[in-house]
mmCIF file with all atom_site columns, C-alpha atoms in Angstrom:
data_model
loop_
_atom_site.group_PDB
_atom_site.id
_atom_site.type_symbol
_atom_site.label_atom_id
_atom_site.label_alt_id
_atom_site.label_comp_id
_atom_site.label_asym_id
_atom_site.label_entity_id
_atom_site.label_seq_id
_atom_site.pdbx_PDB_ins_code
_atom_site.Cartn_x
_atom_site.Cartn_y
_atom_site.Cartn_z
_atom_site.occupancy
_atom_site.B_iso_or_equiv
_atom_site.pdbx_formal_charge
_atom_site.auth_seq_id
_atom_site.auth_comp_id
_atom_site.auth_asym_id
_atom_site.auth_atom_id
_atom_site.pdbx_PDB_model_num
ATOM 1  C CA . MET A 1 1  ? 18.319 184.964 68.126 1.00 61.00 ? 1  MET A CA 1
ATOM 2  C CA . GLU A 1 2  ? 20.709 184.838 65.565 1.00 64.00 ? 2  GLU A CA 1
ATOM 3  C CA . LYS A 1 3  ? 23.502 182.245 65.598 1.00 76.00 ? 3  LYS A CA 1
ATOM 4  C CA . GLU A 1 4  ? 26.593 183.403 66.267 1.00 87.00 ? 4  GLU A CA 1
ATOM 5  C CA . PHE A 1 5  ? 29.571 183.586 63.002 1.00 93.00 ? 5  PHE A CA 1
ATOM 6  C CA . GLU A 1 6  ? 31.675 180.251 63.015 1.00 95.00 ? 6  GLU A CA 1
ATOM 7  C CA . ILE A 1 7  ? 35.002 179.953 62.288 1.00 97.00 ? 7  ILE A CA 1
ATOM 8  C CA . ARG A 1 8  ? 35.229 176.791 60.747 1.00 97.00 ? 8  ARG A CA 1
ATOM 9  C CA . THR A 1 9  ? 36.240 174.130 57.538 1.00 97.00 ? 9  THR A CA 1
ATOM 10 C CA . TYR A 1 10 ? 33.552 176.281 54.598 1.00 96.00 ? 10 TYR A CA 1
ATOM 11 C CA . GLY A 1 11 ? 33.153 175.591 51.358 1.00 95.00 ? 11 GLY A CA 1
ATOM 12 C CA . LYS A 1 12 ? 33.705 179.083 49.153 1.00 93.00 ? 12 LYS A CA 1
ATOM 13 C CA . SER A 1 13 ? 30.303 178.490 48.232 1.00 95.00 ? 13 SER A CA 1
ATOM 14 C CA . GLU A 1 14 ? 29.095 178.436 51.020 1.00 96.00 ? 14 GLU A CA 1
ATOM 15 C CA . LEU A 1 15 ? 30.769 180.837 52.664 1.00 96.00 ? 15 LEU A CA 1
ATOM 16 C CA . ALA A 1 16 ? 30.156 182.723 49.433 1.00 96.00 ? 16 ALA A CA 1
ATOM 17 C CA . MET A 1 17 ? 26.254 183.188 50.066 1.00 97.00 ? 17 MET A CA 1
ATOM 18 C CA . MET A 1 18 ? 26.733 183.744 53.532 1.00 96.00 ? 18 MET A CA 1
ATOM 19 C CA . TYR A 1 19 ? 28.564 187.630 52.874 1.00 96.00 ? 19 TYR A CA 1
ATOM 20 C CA . ALA A 1 20 ? 26.067 187.680 49.561 1.00 96.00 ? 20 ALA A CA 1
ATOM 21 C CA . PRO A 1 21 ? 22.753 185.919 50.388 1.00 96.00 ? 21 PRO A CA 1
ATOM 22 C CA . GLU A 1 22 ? 21.038 188.447 47.795 1.00 97.00 ? 22 GLU A CA 1
ATOM 23 C CA . LEU A 1 23 ? 22.148 186.980 44.770 1.00 98.00 ? 23 LEU A CA 1
ATOM 24 C CA . THR A 1 24 ? 22.177 183.376 43.541 1.00 97.00 ? 24 THR A CA 1
ATOM 25 C CA . GLU A 1 25 ? 25.739 181.119 44.168 1.00 96.00 ? 25 GLU A CA 1
ATOM 26 C CA . SER A 1 26 ? 27.828 182.564 40.734 1.00 96.00 ? 26 SER A CA 1
ATOM 27 C CA . GLY A 1 27 ? 26.321 185.551 41.881 1.00 98.00 ? 27 GLY A CA 1
ATOM 28 C CA . ALA A 1 28 ? 28.569 185.362 45.668 1.00 97.00 ? 28 ALA A CA 1
ATOM 29 C CA . ARG A 1 29 ? 31.653 183.448 44.010 1.00 94.00 ? 29 ARG A CA 1
ATOM 30 C CA . SER A 1 30 ? 32.055 186.530 41.617 1.00 95.00 ? 30 SER A CA 1
ATOM 31 C CA . ARG A 1 31 ? 31.787 189.008 44.477 1.00 95.00 ? 31 ARG A CA 1
ATOM 32 C CA . LEU A 1 32 ? 33.737 186.887 46.931 1.00 92.00 ? 32 LEU A CA 1
ATOM 33 C CA . ARG A 1 33 ? 36.804 186.854 44.405 1.00 90.00 ? 33 ARG A CA 1
ATOM 34 C CA . THR A 1 34 ? 36.322 190.802 43.018 1.00 94.00 ? 34 THR A CA 1
ATOM 35 C CA . TRP A 1 35 ? 37.435 191.493 46.914 1.00 92.00 ? 35 TRP A CA 1
ATOM 36 C CA . PHE A 1 36 ? 39.999 189.385 47.290 1.00 90.00 ? 36 PHE A CA 1
ATOM 37 C CA . LYS A 1 37 ? 41.129 191.678 43.728 1.00 90.00 ? 37 LYS A CA 1
ATOM 38 C CA . ALA A 1 38 ? 40.590 194.642 45.155 1.00 93.00 ? 38 ALA A CA 1
ATOM 39 C CA . ASN A 1 39 ? 42.412 193.349 48.308 1.00 92.00 ? 39 ASN A CA 1
ATOM 40 C CA . PRO A 1 40 ? 46.369 192.745 48.361 1.00 88.00 ? 40 PRO A CA 1
ATOM 41 C CA . ARG A 1 41 ? 46.138 190.640 52.138 1.00 87.00 ? 41 ARG A CA 1
ATOM 42 C CA . LEU A 1 42 ? 43.156 188.659 50.540 1.00 89.00 ? 42 LEU A CA 1
ATOM 43 C CA . ARG A 1 43 ? 44.534 187.978 46.699 1.00 87.00 ? 43 ARG A CA 1
ATOM 44 C CA . TYR A 1 44 ? 46.138 184.775 47.204 1.00 84.00 ? 44 TYR A CA 1
ATOM 45 C CA . LEU A 1 45 ? 42.659 183.033 48.114 1.00 85.00 ? 45 LEU A CA 1
ATOM 46 C CA . LEU A 1 46 ? 41.965 183.394 44.394 1.00 80.00 ? 46 LEU A CA 1
ATOM 47 C CA . LYS A 1 47 ? 45.219 180.863 43.279 1.00 78.00 ? 47 LYS A CA 1
ATOM 48 C CA . ALA A 1 48 ? 44.188 178.320 47.092 1.00 76.00 ? 48 ALA A CA 1
ATOM 49 C CA . LYS A 1 49 ? 42.707 175.155 44.535 1.00 76.00 ? 49 LYS A CA 1
ATOM 50 C CA . GLY A 1 50 ? 40.205 172.782 46.044 1.00 81.00 ? 50 GLY A CA 1
ATOM 51 C CA . ARG A 1 51 ? 35.803 174.222 47.280 1.00 89.00 ? 51 ARG A CA 1
ATOM 52 C CA . ILE A 1 52 ? 37.112 174.917 50.486 1.00 92.00 ? 52 ILE A CA 1
ATOM 53 C CA . PHE A 1 53 ? 38.034 177.618 53.324 1.00 92.00 ? 53 PHE A CA 1
ATOM 54 C CA . THR A 1 54 ? 40.106 176.108 55.766 1.00 93.00 ? 54 THR A CA 1
ATOM 55 C CA . PRO A 1 55 ? 39.711 178.041 59.452 1.00 96.00 ? 55 PRO A CA 1
ATOM 56 C CA . ARG A 1 56 ? 42.737 179.703 58.831 1.00 93.00 ? 56 ARG A CA 1
ATOM 57 C CA . GLN A 1 57 ? 41.653 181.235 55.484 1.00 93.00 ? 57 GLN A CA 1
ATOM 58 C CA . VAL A 1 58 ? 38.466 182.229 56.892 1.00 95.00 ? 58 VAL A CA 1
ATOM 59 C CA . ARG A 1 59 ? 39.621 184.697 59.859 1.00 95.00 ? 59 ARG A CA 1
ATOM 60 C CA . LYS A 1 60 ? 41.953 186.069 57.108 1.00 92.00 ? 60 LYS A CA 1
ATOM 61 C CA . ILE A 1 61 ? 38.905 186.357 55.136 1.00 94.00 ? 61 ILE A CA 1
ATOM 62 C CA . VAL A 1 62 ? 36.587 187.911 58.605 1.00 95.00 ? 62 VAL A CA 1
ATOM 63 C CA . ASP A 1 63 ? 39.403 189.648 59.780 1.00 94.00 ? 63 ASP A CA 1
ATOM 64 C CA . GLU A 1 64 ? 40.341 191.744 56.951 1.00 92.00 ? 64 GLU A CA 1
ATOM 65 C CA . VAL A 1 65 ? 35.863 191.975 55.384 1.00 92.00 ? 65 VAL A CA 1
ATOM 66 C CA . GLY A 1 66 ? 34.451 191.531 58.987 1.00 94.00 ? 66 GLY A CA 1
ATOM 67 C CA . GLU A 1 67 ? 32.086 188.373 59.455 1.00 95.00 ? 67 GLU A CA 1
ATOM 68 C CA . PRO A 1 68 ? 28.815 187.706 57.553 1.00 94.00 ? 68 PRO A CA 1
#
């Protein structure tokens, strides 16, 4: 039984790897950046400082691209 995805604070690499577990950490982060560049509603996240996504940012990502 799979664990349900939880909206909480995630490290950027942690969340990226959840969306692309088949890639390396660097590759997964790159894919996430590509998605953000392509989506005007997520583009603001490219400028987010730090190494985390807040629960509010995670909710926005999930609303736009779905759960990992």
